[in-house]
Amino acid sequence: DIQMTQSPSSVSASVGDRVTITCRASQGISSLLAWYQQKPGKAPKLLIYAASSLQSGVPSRFSGSGSGTDFTLTISSLQPEDFATYHCQQTNSLPFTFGPGTKVDIK
Amino acid sequence: EVQLVESGGGLVQPGGSLRLSCAASGFTFDTYAMSWVRQAPGKGLEWVSAISGRGANTYYADSVKGRFTISRDNSKNTLYLQVSSLRAEDTAVYYCAKERTTMLREPFDPWGQGTLVTVSS
């Protein structure tokens, strides 16, 4: 199975800050990497697919990059509604494993 | 609008069984693979199982293989997960999710609201 790691596990930031989260795969996954946002008590929401493609309806302050084993999610200017947990997922091969999540909270 | 609505969760004793359901609407159900993903309290997401659009192919995580069975009834636009021989570590919110497109190796969008399975005596 492909193992996914994320760093940091949590980050404290202020509104307007630029936030970057990294995700690493234990083996190459091409660009088959997705990012999800999850708020407490809610289902995950797809933000980014194919490493860098913005899902319809997602604000342009979210962006993704990377390929192979190393990926990043960037929030260019953090908004109040962005405080949440972010998960990466590889869809290169089954099982479609997730990273452990990164919690973004208010500084 | 695409909607996924799960049901069937509840409190069950160790060794017991449940059948989870996911009612789908707003898309051509039999053209999309579907998955179940679970999240234990305070933990991360774990992919559990997937099924192809016509139901011919099924896939399972090692942690549930032999105990869980995924199926679908395309005439009813409904996805199922039969969970059996339940253990305390199966306690989680179970989400159903649709693949983003009909291509292979796609992420999940959208997800249902989840149904909670609690395994406890």
XYZ file of N, CA and C in Angstrom:
684
model
N 0.842 -1.199 0.000
C 0.000 0.000 0.000
C 0.883 1.257 0.000
N 0.369 2.311 -0.615
C 1.075 3.582 -0.630
C 0.753 4.344 0.653
N 1.787 4.747 1.365
C 1.606 5.499 2.601
C 1.679 6.990 2.298
N 0.784 7.752 2.914
C 0.740 9.204 2.730
C 1.054 9.889 4.057
N 1.935 10.852 4.012
C 2.235 11.649 5.203
C 1.951 13.109 4.902
N 1.636 13.863 5.923
C 1.368 15.291 5.790
C 2.148 16.057 6.849
N 2.547 17.261 6.494
C 3.158 18.148 7.486
C 2.776 19.584 7.181
N 2.591 20.382 8.253
C 2.588 19.959 9.644
C 1.298 19.218 9.981
N 1.207 18.687 11.181
C -0.036 18.054 11.611
C -1.059 19.115 12.009
N -0.566 20.259 12.435
C -1.454 21.388 12.719
C -0.689 22.686 12.496
N -1.440 23.725 12.210
C -0.842 25.042 11.998
C -1.804 26.098 12.522
N -1.253 27.037 13.235
C -2.034 28.177 13.720
C -1.727 29.376 12.835
N -2.756 29.994 12.323
C -2.562 31.104 11.396
C -3.648 32.159 11.587
N -3.380 33.320 11.036
C -4.322 34.442 11.133
C -4.983 34.685 9.790
N -6.139 35.329 9.831
C -6.817 35.715 8.593
C -5.863 36.568 7.753
N -5.769 36.224 6.485
C -4.880 36.915 5.572
C -3.531 36.249 5.381
N -3.190 35.309 6.250
C -1.914 34.613 6.142
C -1.896 33.688 4.929
N -0.689 33.423 4.450
C -0.464 32.404 3.431
C -0.112 31.109 4.171
N -0.809 30.034 3.835
C -0.616 28.750 4.501
C -0.239 27.698 3.465
N 0.796 26.939 3.778
C 1.227 25.857 2.887
C 1.271 24.547 3.655
N 0.664 23.525 3.087
C 0.626 22.188 3.667
C 1.291 21.242 2.673
N 2.122 20.346 3.191
C 2.775 19.400 2.296
C 2.262 17.985 2.511
N 2.320 17.210 1.460
C 1.877 15.818 1.458
C 2.927 15.022 0.694
N 3.322 13.893 1.260
C 4.342 13.056 0.622
C 3.841 11.636 0.497
N 4.043 11.043 -0.666
C 3.679 9.652 -0.916
C 4.908 8.761 -0.777
N 4.691 7.537 -0.312
C 5.810 6.611 -0.096
C 6.381 6.069 -1.403
N 5.665 6.255 -2.496
C 6.179 5.927 -3.818
C 5.509 6.843 -4.829
N 6.042 6.903 -6.019
C 5.535 7.826 -7.014
C 4.089 7.567 -7.389
N 3.317 8.646 -7.460
C 1.902 8.538 -7.797
C 1.538 9.457 -8.972
N 2.545 9.834 -9.756
C 2.299 10.755 -10.864
C 1.624 12.023 -10.315
N 0.499 12.406 -10.885
C -0.235 13.576 -10.369
C -1.581 13.169 -9.768
N -1.698 11.912 -9.378
C -2.980 11.394 -8.892
C -3.136 11.663 -7.404
N -3.256 12.951 -7.082
C -3.310 13.422 -5.708
C -4.457 14.416 -5.595
N -5.274 14.234 -4.561
C -6.404 15.127 -4.304
C -6.273 15.723 -2.910
N -6.875 16.887 -2.744
C -6.950 17.566 -1.445
C -8.418 17.788 -1.085
N -8.730 17.548 0.181
C -10.078 17.742 0.711
C -10.017 18.677 1.916
N -11.105 19.395 2.110
C -11.306 20.210 3.304
C -12.419 19.575 4.112
N -12.221 19.482 5.425
C -13.268 18.936 6.283
C -13.452 19.819 7.503
N -14.686 20.229 7.728
C -15.030 20.995 8.916
C -15.664 20.065 9.937
N -15.607 20.412 11.221
C -16.104 19.514 12.271
C -17.546 19.082 12.036
N -17.771 17.774 12.118
C -19.106 17.226 11.962
C -19.620 17.179 10.540
N -18.776 17.509 9.591
C -19.184 17.543 8.178
C -18.371 16.563 7.352
N -18.907 16.247 6.167
C -18.180 15.375 5.248
C -17.050 16.145 4.575
N -16.016 15.454 4.158
C -14.962 16.105 3.374
C -15.507 16.692 2.079
N -14.846 17.764 1.641
C -15.204 18.443 0.396
C -13.969 18.486 -0.505
N -14.137 18.072 -1.741
C -13.011 18.061 -2.688
C -12.621 19.486 -3.069
N -11.335 19.799 -2.910
C -10.816 21.114 -3.290
C -10.000 21.054 -4.590
N -9.071 20.106 -4.631
C -8.076 19.998 -5.700
C -8.029 18.549 -6.164
N -7.982 18.326 -7.470
C -7.769 16.990 -8.017
C -6.637 17.045 -9.031
N -6.099 15.892 -9.352
C -4.947 15.801 -10.267
C -3.838 16.762 -9.850
N -3.621 16.849 -8.564
C -2.545 17.616 -7.933
C -2.700 19.134 -8.002
N -3.240 19.641 -9.106
C -3.247 21.098 -9.276
C -4.518 21.655 -9.903
N -5.505 20.812 -10.162
C -6.748 21.279 -10.792
C -7.760 21.661 -9.725
N -8.295 22.869 -9.847
C -9.242 23.386 -8.870
C -10.637 22.826 -9.156
N -11.239 22.215 -8.161
C -12.600 21.712 -8.321
C -13.555 22.884 -8.525
N -14.571 22.673 -9.340
C -15.557 23.710 -9.626
C -16.151 24.270 -8.335
N -16.208 25.588 -8.258
C -16.809 26.247 -7.109
C -15.856 26.546 -5.967
N -14.631 26.055 -6.066
C -13.645 26.276 -5.002
C -12.928 27.605 -5.252
N -12.786 28.438 -4.228
C -12.149 29.751 -4.425
C -10.722 29.639 -4.945
N -10.328 30.608 -5.733
C -9.010 30.579 -6.386
C -7.858 30.810 -5.413
N -8.148 31.142 -4.158
C -7.052 31.270 -3.184
C -6.436 29.903 -2.826
N -7.154 28.844 -3.191
C -6.617 27.501 -3.004
C -5.864 27.090 -4.275
N -4.673 26.519 -4.079
C -3.929 25.996 -5.218
C -3.120 24.789 -4.780
N -2.844 23.919 -5.741
C -2.059 22.725 -5.466
C -0.948 22.579 -6.475
N 0.116 21.909 -6.050
C 1.228 21.673 -6.960
C 1.935 20.380 -6.575
N 2.809 19.936 -7.474
C 3.604 18.750 -7.206
C 3.322 17.618 -8.154
N 4.211 16.643 -8.127
C 4.026 15.403 -8.879
C 5.048 14.399 -8.356
N 4.789 13.137 -8.638
C 5.705 12.113 -8.148
C 5.415 11.744 -6.707
N 6.197 12.261 -5.777
C 5.996 11.939 -4.369
C 5.726 13.145 -3.474
N 5.975 14.350 -3.960
C 5.870 15.532 -3.107
C 4.858 16.541 -3.654
N 3.959 16.952 -2.771
C 2.838 17.802 -3.165
C 2.608 18.890 -2.117
N 2.026 19.996 -2.564
C 1.682 21.062 -1.635
C 0.295 21.605 -1.926
N -0.373 22.011 -0.861
C -1.620 22.769 -0.936
C -1.312 24.138 -0.349
N -1.666 25.177 -1.069
C -1.430 26.539 -0.600
C -2.747 27.299 -0.538
N -2.950 27.979 0.576
C -4.048 28.928 0.707
C -3.397 30.304 0.707
N -3.675 31.100 -0.322
C -2.894 32.322 -0.518
C -3.212 33.401 0.514
N -4.464 33.480 0.932
C -4.874 34.484 1.927
C -5.998 33.868 2.742
N -5.654 33.387 3.924
C -6.582 32.603 4.737
C -7.813 33.421 5.099
N -8.978 32.817 4.893
C -10.240 33.442 5.244
C -10.863 32.733 6.438
N -11.785 33.390 7.159
C -12.373 32.761 8.357
C -12.989 31.395 8.081
N -13.564 31.217 6.899
C -14.218 29.942 6.571
C -13.227 28.835 6.214
N -11.935 29.165 6.167
C -10.925 28.166 5.797
C -10.370 27.410 6.997
N -10.761 27.776 8.193
C -10.281 27.054 9.367
C -10.972 25.694 9.387
N -10.153 24.651 9.214
C -10.665 23.300 8.968
C -9.490 22.329 8.980
N -9.792 21.055 8.734
C -8.748 20.049 8.565
C -8.642 19.714 7.082
N -7.405 19.572 6.611
C -7.151 19.303 5.204
C -6.501 17.922 5.059
N -7.040 17.129 4.144
C -6.567 15.769 3.918
C -6.083 15.635 2.477
N -4.965 14.934 2.283
C -4.580 14.556 0.925
C -4.940 13.082 0.713
N -5.098 12.702 -0.549
C -5.460 11.331 -0.920
C -4.794 10.984 -2.243
N -4.207 9.792 -2.305
C -3.674 9.328 -3.583
C -4.695 8.411 -4.241
N -4.848 8.575 -5.556
C -5.749 7.704 -6.318
C -4.976 6.983 -7.418
N -3.683 6.787 -7.187
C -2.866 6.074 -8.162
C -3.161 4.576 -8.151
N -3.363 4.031 -6.952
C -3.623 2.597 -6.838
C -4.410 2.301 -5.573
N -5.226 1.260 -5.645
C -5.986 0.839 -4.479
C -5.069 0.156 -3.469
N -5.296 0.349 -2.169
C -6.325 1.208 -1.571
C -5.997 2.694 -1.710
N -6.986 3.496 -1.971
C -6.803 4.937 -2.148
C -6.552 5.590 -0.796
N -5.334 5.603 -0.365
C -4.973 6.031 0.979
C -4.977 7.540 1.157
N -5.267 7.932 2.400
C -5.314 9.330 2.795
C -4.131 9.665 3.701
N -3.753 10.921 3.704
C -2.834 11.407 4.713
C -3.560 11.563 6.033
N -2.810 11.777 7.111
C -3.409 11.854 8.448
C -4.147 13.160 8.727
N -4.011 14.139 7.842
C -4.727 15.402 8.024
C -3.865 16.496 8.627
N -4.186 17.722 8.273
C -3.550 18.919 8.835
C -4.646 19.858 9.298
N -4.618 20.175 10.584
C -5.636 21.072 11.140
C -5.137 22.505 11.078
N -5.924 23.366 10.473
C -5.606 24.793 10.403
C -6.522 25.502 11.383
N -5.935 26.092 12.418
C -6.776 26.789 13.387
C -6.328 28.232 13.578
N -7.124 28.929 14.364
C -6.935 30.372 14.513
C -5.803 30.667 15.483
N -4.898 31.531 15.046
C -3.784 31.935 15.903
C -4.257 32.891 16.975
N -28.973 18.453 -8.833
C -27.946 18.453 -7.789
C -27.674 17.017 -7.349
N -26.403 16.653 -7.284
C -26.029 15.318 -6.830
C -26.217 15.243 -5.317
N -26.888 14.179 -4.878
C -27.082 13.967 -3.442
C -26.806 12.520 -3.093
N -26.166 12.329 -1.944
C -25.928 11.005 -1.388
C -26.395 11.044 0.059
N -27.279 10.110 0.417
C -27.833 10.096 1.765
C -27.666 8.707 2.361
N -26.823 8.621 3.391
C -26.574 7.341 4.056
C -27.591 7.090 5.155
N -27.784 5.814 5.452
C -28.641 5.394 6.564
C -28.192 4.015 7.009
N -28.730 3.583 8.151
C -28.487 2.227 8.602
C -27.489 2.081 9.736
N -26.853 3.167 10.125
C -25.909 3.073 11.224
C -26.617 2.891 12.560
N -25.829 2.647 13.604
C -26.408 2.480 14.926
C -25.443 1.807 15.869
N -25.972 1.452 17.036
C -25.191 0.770 18.062
C -25.340 -0.739 17.872
N -24.229 -1.429 17.823
C -24.253 -2.876 17.618
C -23.207 -3.517 18.523
N -23.479 -4.723 18.975
C -22.537 -5.423 19.842
C -21.382 -6.008 19.032
N -20.240 -6.210 19.662
C -19.130 -6.884 18.964
C -19.598 -8.211 18.388
N -19.195 -8.469 17.157
C -19.611 -9.671 16.455
C -20.888 -9.506 15.669
N -21.561 -8.383 15.860
C -22.840 -8.156 15.197
C -22.692 -7.658 13.766
N -23.851 -7.382 13.162
C -23.906 -6.966 11.752
C -24.865 -5.808 11.559
N -24.633 -5.080 10.485
C -25.527 -4.003 10.047
C -25.456 -3.935 8.531
N -26.488 -3.348 7.931
C -26.406 -3.019 6.506
C -26.575 -1.523 6.349
N -25.534 -0.909 5.827
C -25.566 0.516 5.556
C -26.078 0.742 4.134
N -26.839 1.795 3.953
C -27.369 2.143 2.637
C -26.969 3.565 2.274
N -26.896 3.826 0.987
C -26.587 5.157 0.476
C -27.488 5.395 -0.725
N -28.473 6.263 -0.559
C -29.400 6.586 -1.639
C -28.834 7.730 -2.466
N -28.728 7.498 -3.768
C -28.117 8.478 -4.660
C -29.166 9.116 -5.575
N -28.945 10.374 -5.910
C -29.820 11.066 -6.843
C -29.045 12.169 -7.545
N -29.570 12.592 -8.691
C -28.970 13.717 -9.404
C -27.906 13.362 -10.408
N -27.659 12.060 -10.621
C -26.680 11.648 -11.624
C -27.036 10.246 -12.109
N -26.407 9.841 -13.205
C -26.655 8.514 -13.771
C -25.868 7.502 -12.954
N -26.532 6.913 -11.987
C -25.886 6.136 -10.932
C -25.029 5.006 -11.495
N -25.514 4.278 -12.476
C -24.806 3.064 -12.892
C -23.564 3.341 -13.748
N -23.258 4.606 -13.992
C -22.046 4.925 -14.764
C -20.872 5.322 -13.867
N -21.105 5.375 -12.559
C -20.061 5.811 -11.642
C -19.696 4.723 -10.642
N -18.393 4.525 -10.455
C -17.938 3.724 -9.327
C -18.254 4.473 -8.042
N -18.467 3.717 -6.981
C -18.788 4.293 -5.680
C -17.894 3.681 -4.622
N -17.664 4.437 -3.559
C -16.820 3.957 -2.471
C -17.459 4.223 -1.120
N -16.984 3.466 -0.131
C -17.246 3.755 1.272
C -15.915 4.152 1.916
N -15.978 5.205 2.718
C -14.817 5.693 3.463
C -15.272 5.876 4.902
N -14.437 5.519 5.860
C -14.837 5.681 7.254
C -13.857 6.573 8.008
N -14.352 7.086 9.121
C -13.541 7.967 9.956
C -13.861 7.658 11.414
N -12.920 7.053 12.101
C -13.078 6.786 13.529
C -13.068 8.111 14.287
N -13.686 8.149 15.452
C -13.778 9.401 16.212
C -12.411 10.036 16.433
N -12.268 11.287 15.995
C -11.028 12.019 16.183
C -9.867 11.557 15.324
N -10.123 10.692 14.353
C -9.059 10.120 13.525
C -9.181 10.567 12.073
N -8.280 10.059 11.241
C -8.271 10.398 9.833
C -9.236 9.554 9.019
N -9.172 9.736 7.714
C -10.054 9.045 6.786
C -9.427 7.729 6.345
N -10.244 6.695 6.240
C -9.791 5.381 5.792
C -10.714 4.882 4.686
N -10.176 4.694 3.489
C -10.954 4.072 2.418
C -11.258 2.638 2.807
N -12.513 2.210 2.605
C -12.968 0.895 3.034
C -13.220 -0.036 1.857
N -13.968 0.436 0.874
C -14.395 -0.457 -0.195
C -14.851 0.360 -1.395
N -14.801 -0.254 -2.570
C -15.276 0.384 -3.792
C -15.954 -0.652 -4.676
N -16.824 -0.160 -5.553
C -17.537 -1.034 -6.486
C -17.663 -0.311 -7.818
N -17.492 -1.043 -8.904
C -17.614 -0.455 -10.230
C -19.072 -0.126 -10.537
N -19.282 0.619 -11.617
C -20.611 1.114 -11.942
C -21.673 0.040 -12.120
N -21.295 -1.022 -12.792
C -22.262 -2.109 -13.027
C -22.246 -3.140 -11.900
N -21.299 -2.977 -10.976
C -21.222 -3.884 -9.838
C -20.382 -5.123 -10.056
N -19.729 -5.207 -11.201
C -18.992 -6.434 -11.519
C -17.695 -6.565 -10.719
N -17.117 -5.431 -10.336
C -15.829 -5.440 -9.645
C -15.951 -4.779 -8.277
N -15.420 -5.461 -7.282
C -15.437 -4.927 -5.926
C -14.030 -4.971 -5.334
N -13.763 -4.059 -4.417
C -12.439 -3.909 -3.826
C -12.602 -3.597 -2.349
N -11.664 -4.093 -1.537
C -11.757 -3.922 -0.099
C -10.403 -3.582 0.510
N -10.438 -2.817 1.580
C -9.247 -2.643 2.405
C -8.966 -3.954 3.131
N -7.704 -4.220 3.400
C -7.346 -5.456 4.100
C -8.022 -5.544 5.462
N -8.246 -4.387 6.089
C -8.804 -4.363 7.445
C -10.249 -4.860 7.501
N -10.932 -4.912 6.352
C -12.339 -5.323 6.352
C -12.612 -6.514 5.441
N -11.601 -6.953 4.715
C -11.788 -8.034 3.755
C -12.289 -9.286 4.459
N -13.326 -9.890 3.890
C -13.908 -11.082 4.485
C -14.990 -10.800 5.509
N -15.111 -9.545 5.944
C -16.135 -9.177 6.930
C -17.168 -8.216 6.353
N -16.762 -7.389 5.425
C -17.656 -6.403 4.817
C -17.934 -6.798 3.367
N -19.150 -6.477 2.903
C -19.513 -6.740 1.510
C -20.181 -5.510 0.914
N -19.618 -5.007 -0.174
C -20.194 -3.869 -0.877
C -21.074 -4.383 -2.013
N -22.171 -3.700 -2.255
C -23.043 -4.064 -3.363
C -23.829 -2.825 -3.788
N -24.525 -2.940 -4.885
C -25.352 -1.830 -5.348
C -26.566 -2.377 -6.085
N -27.645 -1.615 -6.032
C -28.852 -1.932 -6.789
C -29.090 -0.738 -7.704
N -28.685 -0.862 -8.946
C -28.768 0.271 -9.860
C -30.209 0.614 -10.215
N -31.127 -0.332 -10.051
C -32.535 -0.029 -10.318
C -33.115 0.870 -9.227
N -32.461 0.863 -8.058
C -32.919 1.687 -6.936
C -31.962 2.833 -6.638
N -30.917 2.982 -7.462
C -29.910 4.028 -7.236
C -29.386 3.997 -5.794
N -29.080 2.819 -5.324
C -28.674 2.660 -3.931
C -27.418 1.805 -3.818
N -26.523 2.267 -2.970
C -25.277 1.570 -2.635
C -25.427 0.983 -1.245
N -24.826 -0.182 -1.040
C -24.917 -0.846 0.259
C -23.525 -1.227 0.777
N -23.456 -1.356 2.096
C -22.291 -1.963 2.720
C -22.797 -2.848 3.855
N -22.654 -4.155 3.668
C -22.987 -5.109 4.722
C -21.749 -5.246 5.594
N -21.906 -4.869 6.861
C -20.775 -4.940 7.780
C -21.067 -6.034 8.800
N -20.157 -6.992 8.915
C -20.371 -8.151 9.784
C -19.138 -8.408 10.646
N -19.312 -9.293 11.621
C -18.217 -9.628 12.545
C -17.556 -8.350 13.070
N -18.403 -7.436 13.504
C -17.914 -6.106 13.873
C -17.053 -6.134 15.127
N -16.065 -5.251 15.119
C -15.116 -5.101 16.216
C -15.171 -3.668 16.719
N -14.658 -3.447 17.907
C -14.648 -2.093 18.460
C -13.955 -1.112 17.522
N -12.914 -1.582 16.859
C -12.152 -0.692 15.968
C -12.885 -0.345 14.665
N -14.060 -0.939 14.456
C -14.887 -0.560 13.303
C -15.782 0.633 13.626
N -15.782 1.069 14.871
C -16.566 2.242 15.254
C -16.085 3.461 14.474
N -17.003 4.077 13.742
C -16.629 5.184 12.861
C -17.878 5.780 12.226
N -17.707 6.945 11.657
C -18.686 7.474 10.718
C -18.347 6.895 9.346
N -19.347 6.320 8.710
C -19.165 5.721 7.388
C -19.790 6.652 6.346
N -18.950 7.067 5.393
C -19.394 7.931 4.306
C -19.458 7.138 3.002
N -20.474 7.391 2.211
C -20.413 6.929 0.828
C -19.958 8.106 -0.033
N -19.316 7.792 -1.128
C -18.761 8.842 -1.981
C -18.787 8.397 -3.431
N -19.013 9.352 -4.286
C -19.065 9.112 -5.733
C -17.731 9.537 -6.351
N -17.254 8.794 -7.313
C -16.054 9.237 -8.017
C -16.377 10.492 -8.825
N -15.398 11.375 -8.929
C -15.622 12.680 -9.532
C -16.095 12.565 -10.978
N -15.488 11.656 -11.741
C -15.931 11.417 -13.122
C -16.002 9.916 -13.342
N -16.336 9.517 -14.540
C -16.423 8.096 -14.855
C -15.076 7.508 -15.275
N -14.048 8.337 -15.254
C -12.709 7.829 -15.571
C -12.192 7.019 -14.387
N -11.104 6.298 -14.626
C -10.508 5.514 -13.547
C -9.664 6.389 -12.634
N -9.477 5.943 -11.431
C -8.560 6.570 -10.483
C -8.906 8.025 -10.207
N -10.163 8.249 -9.940
C -10.651 9.587 -9.657
C -10.873 9.787 -8.157
N -10.703 11.025 -7.670
C -11.055 11.298 -6.271
C -12.570 11.340 -6.100
N -12.997 11.629 -4.869
C -14.401 11.491 -4.515
C -15.100 12.846 -4.417
N -16.207 12.942 -5.128
C -17.014 14.153 -5.082
C -18.377 13.908 -5.680
N -19.451 14.102 -4.878
C -19.406 14.515 -3.477
C -19.370 13.327 -2.526
N -19.518 13.640 -1.246
C -19.644 12.657 -0.195
C -21.017 12.813 0.453
N -21.531 11.722 1.005
C -22.743 11.824 1.803
C -22.441 12.449 3.162
N -23.470 12.594 3.967
C -23.308 13.229 5.276
C -22.762 12.265 6.329
N -22.775 10.976 6.022
C -22.223 9.969 6.923
C -23.258 9.337 7.832
N -22.968 8.108 8.246
C -23.803 7.409 9.213
C -22.868 6.777 10.246
N -23.206 6.927 11.515
C -22.332 6.494 12.596
C -22.604 5.044 12.978
N -21.558 4.258 13.001
C -21.621 2.882 13.487
C -20.814 2.821 14.781
N -21.462 2.398 15.846
C -20.805 2.261 17.144
C -20.843 0.802 17.552
N -19.669 0.224 17.766
C -19.576 -1.184 18.165
C -19.185 -1.226 19.636
N -20.124 -1.660 20.449
C -19.887 -1.673 21.887
C -20.873 -2.624 22.570
N -20.409 -3.222 23.647
C -21.298 -4.094 24.429
C -21.957 -3.308 25.563
